[in-house]
PDB file of C-alpha atoms in Angstrom:
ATOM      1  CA  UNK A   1       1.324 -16.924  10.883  1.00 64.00           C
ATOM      2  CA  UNK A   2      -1.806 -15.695   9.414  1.00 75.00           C
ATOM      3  CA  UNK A   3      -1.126 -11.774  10.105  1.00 92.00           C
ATOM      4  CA  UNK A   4      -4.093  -9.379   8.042  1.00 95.00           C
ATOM      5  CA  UNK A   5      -7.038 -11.828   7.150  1.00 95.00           C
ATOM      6  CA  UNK A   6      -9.482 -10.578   4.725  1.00 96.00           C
ATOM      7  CA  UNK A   7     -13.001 -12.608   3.587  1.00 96.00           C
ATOM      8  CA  UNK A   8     -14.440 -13.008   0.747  1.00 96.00           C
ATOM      9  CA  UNK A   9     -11.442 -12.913  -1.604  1.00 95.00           C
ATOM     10  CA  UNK A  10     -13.856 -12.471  -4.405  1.00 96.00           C
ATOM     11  CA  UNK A  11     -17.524 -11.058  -4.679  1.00 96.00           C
ATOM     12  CA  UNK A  12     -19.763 -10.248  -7.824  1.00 97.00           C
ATOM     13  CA  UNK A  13     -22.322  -7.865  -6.386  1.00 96.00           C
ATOM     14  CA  UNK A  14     -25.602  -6.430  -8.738  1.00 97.00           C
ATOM     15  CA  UNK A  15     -25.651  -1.878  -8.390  1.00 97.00           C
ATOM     16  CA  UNK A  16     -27.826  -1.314  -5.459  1.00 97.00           C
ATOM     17  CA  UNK A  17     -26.705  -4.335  -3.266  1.00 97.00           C
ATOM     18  CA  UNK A  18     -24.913  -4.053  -0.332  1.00 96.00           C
ATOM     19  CA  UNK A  19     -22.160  -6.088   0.955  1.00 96.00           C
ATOM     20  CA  UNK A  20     -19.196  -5.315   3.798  1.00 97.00           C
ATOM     21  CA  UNK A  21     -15.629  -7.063   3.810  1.00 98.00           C
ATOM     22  CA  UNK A  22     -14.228  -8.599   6.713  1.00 97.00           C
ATOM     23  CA  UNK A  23     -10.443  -7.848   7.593  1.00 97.00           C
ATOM     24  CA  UNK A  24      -8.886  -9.349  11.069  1.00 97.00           C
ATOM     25  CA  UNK A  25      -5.146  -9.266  12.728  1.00 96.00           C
ATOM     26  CA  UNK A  26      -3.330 -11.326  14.714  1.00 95.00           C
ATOM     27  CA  UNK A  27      -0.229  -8.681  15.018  1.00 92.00           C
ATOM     28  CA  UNK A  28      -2.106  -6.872  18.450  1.00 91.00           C
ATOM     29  CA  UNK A  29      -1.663  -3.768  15.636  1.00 90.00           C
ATOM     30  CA  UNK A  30      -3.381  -0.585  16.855  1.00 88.00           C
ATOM     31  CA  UNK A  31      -3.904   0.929  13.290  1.00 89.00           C
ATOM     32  CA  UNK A  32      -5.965  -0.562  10.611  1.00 92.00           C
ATOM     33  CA  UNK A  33      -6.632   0.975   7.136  1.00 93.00           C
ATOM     34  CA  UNK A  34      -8.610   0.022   4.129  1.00 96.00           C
ATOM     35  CA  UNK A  35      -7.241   0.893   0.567  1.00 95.00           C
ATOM     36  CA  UNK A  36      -9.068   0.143  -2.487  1.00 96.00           C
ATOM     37  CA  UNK A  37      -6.405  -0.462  -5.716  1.00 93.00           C
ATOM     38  CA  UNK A  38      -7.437   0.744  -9.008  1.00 91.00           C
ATOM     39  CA  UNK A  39      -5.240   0.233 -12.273  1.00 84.00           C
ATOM     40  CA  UNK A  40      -2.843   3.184 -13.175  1.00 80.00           C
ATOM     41  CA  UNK A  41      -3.879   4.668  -9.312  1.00 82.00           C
ATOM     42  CA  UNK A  42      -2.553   2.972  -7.333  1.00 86.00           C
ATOM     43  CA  UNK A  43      -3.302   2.681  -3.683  1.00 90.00           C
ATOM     44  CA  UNK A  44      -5.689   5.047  -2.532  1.00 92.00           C
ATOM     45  CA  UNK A  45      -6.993   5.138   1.651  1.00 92.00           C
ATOM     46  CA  UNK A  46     -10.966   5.074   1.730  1.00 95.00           C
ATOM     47  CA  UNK A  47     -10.670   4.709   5.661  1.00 94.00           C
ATOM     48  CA  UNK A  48      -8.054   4.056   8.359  1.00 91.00           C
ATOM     49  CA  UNK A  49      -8.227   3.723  12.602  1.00 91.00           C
ATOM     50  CA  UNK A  50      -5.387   4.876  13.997  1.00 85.00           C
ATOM     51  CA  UNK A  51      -6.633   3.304  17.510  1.00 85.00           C
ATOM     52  CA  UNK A  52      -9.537   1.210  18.562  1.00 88.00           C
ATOM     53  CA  UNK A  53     -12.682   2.760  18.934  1.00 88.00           C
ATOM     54  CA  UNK A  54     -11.593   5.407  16.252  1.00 90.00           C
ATOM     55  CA  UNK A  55     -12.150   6.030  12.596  1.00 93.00           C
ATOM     56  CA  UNK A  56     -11.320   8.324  10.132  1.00 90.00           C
ATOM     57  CA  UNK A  57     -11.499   9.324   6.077  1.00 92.00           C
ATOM     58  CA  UNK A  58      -9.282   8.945   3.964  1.00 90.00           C
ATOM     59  CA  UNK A  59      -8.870  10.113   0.414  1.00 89.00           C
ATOM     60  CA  UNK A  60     -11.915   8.225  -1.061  1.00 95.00           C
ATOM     61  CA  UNK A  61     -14.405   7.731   1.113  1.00 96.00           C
ATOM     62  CA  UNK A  62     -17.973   8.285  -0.344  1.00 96.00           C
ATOM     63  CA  UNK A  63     -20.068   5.348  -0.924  1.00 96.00           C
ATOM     64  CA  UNK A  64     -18.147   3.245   1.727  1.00 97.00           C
ATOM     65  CA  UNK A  65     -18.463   2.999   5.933  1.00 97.00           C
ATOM     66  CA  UNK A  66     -16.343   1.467   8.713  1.00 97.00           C
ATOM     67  CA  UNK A  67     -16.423  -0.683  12.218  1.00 96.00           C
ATOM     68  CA  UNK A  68     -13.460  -1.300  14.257  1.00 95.00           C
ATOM     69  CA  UNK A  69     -15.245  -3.792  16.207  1.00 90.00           C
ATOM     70  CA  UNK A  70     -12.335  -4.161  18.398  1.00 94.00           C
ATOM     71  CA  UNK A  71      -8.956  -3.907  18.336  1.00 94.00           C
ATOM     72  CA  UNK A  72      -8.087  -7.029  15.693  1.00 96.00           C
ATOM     73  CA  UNK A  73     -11.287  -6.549  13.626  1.00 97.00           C
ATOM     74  CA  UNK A  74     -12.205  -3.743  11.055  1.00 97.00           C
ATOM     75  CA  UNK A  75     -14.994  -4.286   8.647  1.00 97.00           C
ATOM     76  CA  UNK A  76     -15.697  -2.096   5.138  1.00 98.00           C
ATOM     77  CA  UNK A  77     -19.400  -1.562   4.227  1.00 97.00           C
ATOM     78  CA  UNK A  78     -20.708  -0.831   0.809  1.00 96.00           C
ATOM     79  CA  UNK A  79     -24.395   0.193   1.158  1.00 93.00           C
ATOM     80  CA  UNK A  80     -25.795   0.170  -1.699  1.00 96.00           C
ATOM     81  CA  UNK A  81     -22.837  -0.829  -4.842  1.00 96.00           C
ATOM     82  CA  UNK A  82     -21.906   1.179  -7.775  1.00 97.00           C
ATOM     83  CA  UNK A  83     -20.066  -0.061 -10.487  1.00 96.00           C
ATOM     84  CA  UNK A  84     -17.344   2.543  -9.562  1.00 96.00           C
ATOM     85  CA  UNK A  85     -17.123   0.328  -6.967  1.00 97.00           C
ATOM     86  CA  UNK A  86     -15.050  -2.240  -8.647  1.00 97.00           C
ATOM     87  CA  UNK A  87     -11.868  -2.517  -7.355  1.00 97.00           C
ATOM     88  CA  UNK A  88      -9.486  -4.749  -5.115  1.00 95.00           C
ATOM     89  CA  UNK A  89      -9.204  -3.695  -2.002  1.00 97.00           C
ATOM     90  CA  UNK A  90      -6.674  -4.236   0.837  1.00 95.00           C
ATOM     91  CA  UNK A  91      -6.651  -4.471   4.520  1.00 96.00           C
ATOM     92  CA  UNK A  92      -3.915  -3.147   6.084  1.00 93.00           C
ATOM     93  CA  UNK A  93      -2.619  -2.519   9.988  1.00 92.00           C
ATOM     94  CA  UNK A  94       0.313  -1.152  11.457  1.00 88.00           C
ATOM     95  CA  UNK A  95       1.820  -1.029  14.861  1.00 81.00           C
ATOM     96  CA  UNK A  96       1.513   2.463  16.417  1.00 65.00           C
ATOM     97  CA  UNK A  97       2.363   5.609  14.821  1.00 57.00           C
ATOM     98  CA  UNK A  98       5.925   6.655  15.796  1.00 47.00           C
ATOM     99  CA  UNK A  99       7.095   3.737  14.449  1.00 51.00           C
ATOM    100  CA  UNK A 100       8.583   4.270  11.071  1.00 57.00           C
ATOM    101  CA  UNK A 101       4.974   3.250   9.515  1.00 65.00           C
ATOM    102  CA  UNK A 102       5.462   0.208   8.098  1.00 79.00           C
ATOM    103  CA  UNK A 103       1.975  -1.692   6.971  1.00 87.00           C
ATOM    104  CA  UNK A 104       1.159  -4.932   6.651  1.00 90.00           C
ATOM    105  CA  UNK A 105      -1.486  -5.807   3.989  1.00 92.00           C
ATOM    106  CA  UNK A 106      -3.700  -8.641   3.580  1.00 94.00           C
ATOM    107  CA  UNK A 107      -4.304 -10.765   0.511  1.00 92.00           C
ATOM    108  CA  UNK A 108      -6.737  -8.372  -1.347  1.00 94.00           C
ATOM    109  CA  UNK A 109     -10.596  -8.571  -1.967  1.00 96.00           C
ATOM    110  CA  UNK A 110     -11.514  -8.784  -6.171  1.00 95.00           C
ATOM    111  CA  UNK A 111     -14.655  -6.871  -6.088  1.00 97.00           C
ATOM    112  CA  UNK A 112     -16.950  -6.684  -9.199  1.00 97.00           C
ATOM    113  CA  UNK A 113     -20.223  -4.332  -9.210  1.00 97.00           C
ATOM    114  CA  UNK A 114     -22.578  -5.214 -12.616  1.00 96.00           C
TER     115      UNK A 114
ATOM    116  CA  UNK B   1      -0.220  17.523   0.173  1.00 79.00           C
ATOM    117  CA  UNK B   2       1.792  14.356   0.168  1.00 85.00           C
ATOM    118  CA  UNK B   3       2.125  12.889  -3.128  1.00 91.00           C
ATOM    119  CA  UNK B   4       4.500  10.566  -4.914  1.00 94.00           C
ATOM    120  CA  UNK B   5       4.925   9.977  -8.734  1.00 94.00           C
ATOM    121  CA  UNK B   6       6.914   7.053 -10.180  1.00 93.00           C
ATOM    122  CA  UNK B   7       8.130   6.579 -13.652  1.00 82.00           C
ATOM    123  CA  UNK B   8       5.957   5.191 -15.879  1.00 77.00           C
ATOM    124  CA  UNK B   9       5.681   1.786 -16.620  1.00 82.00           C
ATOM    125  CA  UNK B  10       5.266  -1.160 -17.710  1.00 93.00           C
ATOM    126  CA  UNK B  11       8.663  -1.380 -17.514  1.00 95.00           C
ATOM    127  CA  UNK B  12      10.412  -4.760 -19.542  1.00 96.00           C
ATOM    128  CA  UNK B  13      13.879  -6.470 -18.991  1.00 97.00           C
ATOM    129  CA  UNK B  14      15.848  -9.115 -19.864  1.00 97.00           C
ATOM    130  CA  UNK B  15      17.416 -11.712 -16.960  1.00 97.00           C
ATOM    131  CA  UNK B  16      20.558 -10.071 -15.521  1.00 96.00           C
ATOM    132  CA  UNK B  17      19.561  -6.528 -16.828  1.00 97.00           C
ATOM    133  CA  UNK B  18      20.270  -3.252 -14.299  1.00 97.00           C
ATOM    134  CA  UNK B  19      17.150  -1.669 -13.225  1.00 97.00           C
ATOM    135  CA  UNK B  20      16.174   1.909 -12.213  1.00 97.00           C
ATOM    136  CA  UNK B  21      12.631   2.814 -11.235  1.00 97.00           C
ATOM    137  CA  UNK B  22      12.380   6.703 -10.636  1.00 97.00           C
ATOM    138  CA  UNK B  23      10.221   7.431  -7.749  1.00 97.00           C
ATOM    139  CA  UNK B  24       9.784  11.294  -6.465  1.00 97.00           C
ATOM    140  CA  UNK B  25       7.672  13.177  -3.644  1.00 96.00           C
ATOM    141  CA  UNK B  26       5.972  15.445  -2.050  1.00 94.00           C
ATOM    142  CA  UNK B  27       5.391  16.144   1.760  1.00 88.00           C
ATOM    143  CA  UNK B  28       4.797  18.396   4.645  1.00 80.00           C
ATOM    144  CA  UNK B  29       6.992  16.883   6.920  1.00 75.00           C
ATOM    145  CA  UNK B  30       9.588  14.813   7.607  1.00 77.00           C
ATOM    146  CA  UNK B  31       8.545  11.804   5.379  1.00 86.00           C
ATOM    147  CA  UNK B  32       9.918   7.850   5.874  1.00 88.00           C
ATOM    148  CA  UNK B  33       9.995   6.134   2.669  1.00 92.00           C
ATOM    149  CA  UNK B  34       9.148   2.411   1.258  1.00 94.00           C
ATOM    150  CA  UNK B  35       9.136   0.427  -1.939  1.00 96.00           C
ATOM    151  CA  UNK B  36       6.086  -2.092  -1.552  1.00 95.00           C
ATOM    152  CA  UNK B  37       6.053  -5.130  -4.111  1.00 96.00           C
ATOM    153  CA  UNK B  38       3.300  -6.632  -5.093  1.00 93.00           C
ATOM    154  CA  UNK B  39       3.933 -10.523  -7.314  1.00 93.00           C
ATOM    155  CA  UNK B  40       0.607 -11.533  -9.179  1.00 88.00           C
ATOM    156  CA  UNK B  41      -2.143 -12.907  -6.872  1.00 84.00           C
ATOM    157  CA  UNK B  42      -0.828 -11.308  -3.423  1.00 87.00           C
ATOM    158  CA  UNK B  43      -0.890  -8.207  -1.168  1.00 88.00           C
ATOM    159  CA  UNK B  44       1.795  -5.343  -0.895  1.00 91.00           C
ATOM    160  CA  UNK B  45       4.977  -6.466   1.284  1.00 92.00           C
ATOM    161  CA  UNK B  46       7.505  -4.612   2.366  1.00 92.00           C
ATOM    162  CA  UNK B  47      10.442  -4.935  -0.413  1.00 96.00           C
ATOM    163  CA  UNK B  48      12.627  -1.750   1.992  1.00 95.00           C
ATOM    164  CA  UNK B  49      12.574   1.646   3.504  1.00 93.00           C
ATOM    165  CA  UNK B  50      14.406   4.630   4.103  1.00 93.00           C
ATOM    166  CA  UNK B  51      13.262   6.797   7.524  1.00 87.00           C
ATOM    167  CA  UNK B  52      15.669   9.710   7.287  1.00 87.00           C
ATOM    168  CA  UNK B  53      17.908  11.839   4.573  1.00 91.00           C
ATOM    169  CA  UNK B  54      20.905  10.216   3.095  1.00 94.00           C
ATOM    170  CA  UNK B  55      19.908   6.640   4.505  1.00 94.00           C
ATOM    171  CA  UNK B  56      20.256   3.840   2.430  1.00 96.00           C
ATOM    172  CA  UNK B  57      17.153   1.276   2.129  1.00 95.00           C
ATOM    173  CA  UNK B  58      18.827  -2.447   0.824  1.00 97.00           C
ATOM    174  CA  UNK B  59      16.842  -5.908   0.381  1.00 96.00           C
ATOM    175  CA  UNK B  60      17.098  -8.885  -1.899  1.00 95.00           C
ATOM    176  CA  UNK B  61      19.445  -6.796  -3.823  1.00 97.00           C
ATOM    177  CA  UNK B  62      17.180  -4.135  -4.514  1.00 98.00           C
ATOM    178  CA  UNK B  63      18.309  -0.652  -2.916  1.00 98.00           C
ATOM    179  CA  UNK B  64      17.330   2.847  -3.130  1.00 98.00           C
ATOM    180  CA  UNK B  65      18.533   6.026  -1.271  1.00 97.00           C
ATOM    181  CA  UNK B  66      16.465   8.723   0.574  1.00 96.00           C
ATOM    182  CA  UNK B  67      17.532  11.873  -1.282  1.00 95.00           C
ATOM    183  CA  UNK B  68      16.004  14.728   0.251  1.00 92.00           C
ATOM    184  CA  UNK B  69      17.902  17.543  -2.423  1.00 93.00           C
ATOM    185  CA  UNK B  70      15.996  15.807  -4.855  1.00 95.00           C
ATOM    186  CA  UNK B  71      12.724  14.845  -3.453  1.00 95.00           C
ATOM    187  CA  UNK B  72      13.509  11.397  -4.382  1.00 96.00           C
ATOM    188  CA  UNK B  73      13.935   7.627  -3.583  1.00 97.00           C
ATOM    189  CA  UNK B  74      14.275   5.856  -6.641  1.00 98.00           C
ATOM    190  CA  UNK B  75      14.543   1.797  -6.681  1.00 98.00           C
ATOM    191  CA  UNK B  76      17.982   0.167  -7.845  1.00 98.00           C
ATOM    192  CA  UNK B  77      18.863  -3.702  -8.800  1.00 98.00           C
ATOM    193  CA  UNK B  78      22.078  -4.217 -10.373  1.00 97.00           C
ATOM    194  CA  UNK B  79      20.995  -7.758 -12.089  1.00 96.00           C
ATOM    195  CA  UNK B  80      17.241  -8.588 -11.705  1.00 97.00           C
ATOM    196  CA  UNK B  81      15.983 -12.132 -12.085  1.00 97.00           C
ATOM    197  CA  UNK B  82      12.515 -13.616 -13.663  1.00 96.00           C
ATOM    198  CA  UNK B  83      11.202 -14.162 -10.401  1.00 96.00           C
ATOM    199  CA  UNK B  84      11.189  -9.997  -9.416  1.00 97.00           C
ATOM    200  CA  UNK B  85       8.810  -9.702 -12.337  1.00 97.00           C
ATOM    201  CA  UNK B  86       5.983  -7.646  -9.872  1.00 96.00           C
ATOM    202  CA  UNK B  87       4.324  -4.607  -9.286  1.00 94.00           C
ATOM    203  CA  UNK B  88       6.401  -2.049  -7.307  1.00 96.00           C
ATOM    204  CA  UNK B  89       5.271   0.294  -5.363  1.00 95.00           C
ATOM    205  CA  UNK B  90       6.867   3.796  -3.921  1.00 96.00           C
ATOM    206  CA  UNK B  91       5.270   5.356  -0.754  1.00 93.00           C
ATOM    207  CA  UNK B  92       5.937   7.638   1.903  1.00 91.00           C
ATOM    208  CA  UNK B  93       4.388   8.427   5.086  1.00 85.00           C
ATOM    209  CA  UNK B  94       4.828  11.341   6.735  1.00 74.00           C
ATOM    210  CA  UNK B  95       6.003  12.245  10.238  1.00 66.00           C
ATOM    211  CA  UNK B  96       6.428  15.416  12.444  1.00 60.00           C
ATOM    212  CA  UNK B  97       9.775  17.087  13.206  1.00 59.00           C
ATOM    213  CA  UNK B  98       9.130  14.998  16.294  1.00 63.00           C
ATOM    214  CA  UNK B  99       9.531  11.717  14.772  1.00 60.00           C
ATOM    215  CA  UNK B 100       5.798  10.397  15.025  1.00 60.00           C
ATOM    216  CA  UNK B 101       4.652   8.869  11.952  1.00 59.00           C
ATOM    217  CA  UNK B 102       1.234  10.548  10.565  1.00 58.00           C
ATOM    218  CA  UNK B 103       0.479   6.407   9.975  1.00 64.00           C
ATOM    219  CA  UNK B 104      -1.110   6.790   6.712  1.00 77.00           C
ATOM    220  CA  UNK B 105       0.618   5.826   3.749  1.00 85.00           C
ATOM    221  CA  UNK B 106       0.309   7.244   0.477  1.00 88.00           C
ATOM    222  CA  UNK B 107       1.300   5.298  -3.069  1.00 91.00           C
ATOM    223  CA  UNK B 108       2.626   5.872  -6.051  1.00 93.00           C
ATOM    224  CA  UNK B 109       0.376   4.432  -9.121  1.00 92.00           C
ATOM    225  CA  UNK B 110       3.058   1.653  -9.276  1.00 93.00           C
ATOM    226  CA  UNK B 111       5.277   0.084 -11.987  1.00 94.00           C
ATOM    227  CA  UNK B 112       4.444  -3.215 -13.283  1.00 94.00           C
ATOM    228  CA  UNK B 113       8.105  -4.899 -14.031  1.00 96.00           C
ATOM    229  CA  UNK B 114       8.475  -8.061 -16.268  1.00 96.00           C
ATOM    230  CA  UNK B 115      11.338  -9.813 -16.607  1.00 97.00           C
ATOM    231  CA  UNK B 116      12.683 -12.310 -19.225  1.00 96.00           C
ATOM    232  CA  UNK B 117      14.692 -15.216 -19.349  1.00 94.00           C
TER     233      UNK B 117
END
């Protein structure tokens, strides 16, 4: 069962380049999020879809844009990189809201902005 | 709005020790609760969850109880083993008096646990 799918799993990017991370489902999940994990923060949401064809902010969003290409796909842009970039971040989906709100999270993305 | 705070870490045991890890909240609503873990190299998973006030969240020995007096949901293992050593992570996500989760979840800054033989 692959479940949340996330490419690359690492990525050394120069400031000013631009890059976007990949994150699929198999789980026919109708919510997709993207957290970005920072030591001594936590988890923090830069962007979640509650449904296809939908997208909304989330606590950190500057510097960062979505797709929800369709309903297994959601991809995370970085337009032009900042070292405050630097961060692993997660893919995440869930079934439906109403449904206790459960996520399931992908293995993580190691990014590194120079 | 919704936040959660859990006790500081890192937090260091010996095999067969009891553990506590304090985990409080805030919320609007009618919050569910879950400890995420997180073991070196992986993603979150779902370690267990509480939905409502007074119920009782249990998995791999771990437990932890939805106290809604005290705005808290803190973690529980009477005898942990070297293979729990992880990141843990409290959350909540919120819900209307109707029952329909918000769907975002919001984290505690997690407690890195290491345990030794």
């Amino acid at each position: 069962n692959a479940g949340v799918t996330q490419t690359p799993k690492f990525q050394v990017l120069k400031t000013g380049q631009s890059m976007t991370l990949q994150c699929a489902q198999d789980m026919n999940h109708n919510s997709m999020y993207w957290y970005r994990q920072d030591p001594g923060m936590g988890l923090r949401l830069i962007y979640y879809s509650a449904s296809e064809g939908t997208t909304d902010k989330g606590e950190v969003p500057n510097g960062y844009n979505v797709s929800r290409l369709n309903k297994r796909e959601f991809s995370l842009r970085l337009e032009s990189a900042a070292p405050s970039q630097t961060s692993v971040y997660f893919c995440a989906s869930s079934a439906m809201r109403g449904v206790g709100g459960e996520l399931f999270f992908g293995e993580g993305s190691r990014l590194t902005v120079l | 709005g919704d936040s959660v705070t859990q006790m500081e870490g890192p937090v260091t045991l010996s095999e067969e020790a009891f553990l506590t890890i304090n985990c409080t909240y805030t919320a609007t609503g009618y919050p569910s609760l879950f400890w995420y873990v997180q073991y070196p190299g992986e993603g979150l998973q779902l370690l267990l969850k509480a939905t409502k006030a007074d119920d009782k969240g249990s998995n791999k020995g771990f437990e932890a109880t939805y106290r809604k007096e005290t705005t808290s949901f803190h973690l529980e293992k009477g005898s942990v083993q070297v293979s729990d050593s992880a990141v843990y992570f409290c959350a909540l996500s919120d819900k209307d008096a109707g029952g329909t989760s918000y769907g975002k979840l919001t984290f505690g800054q997690g407690t890195i646990l290491t345990v030794h033989p």
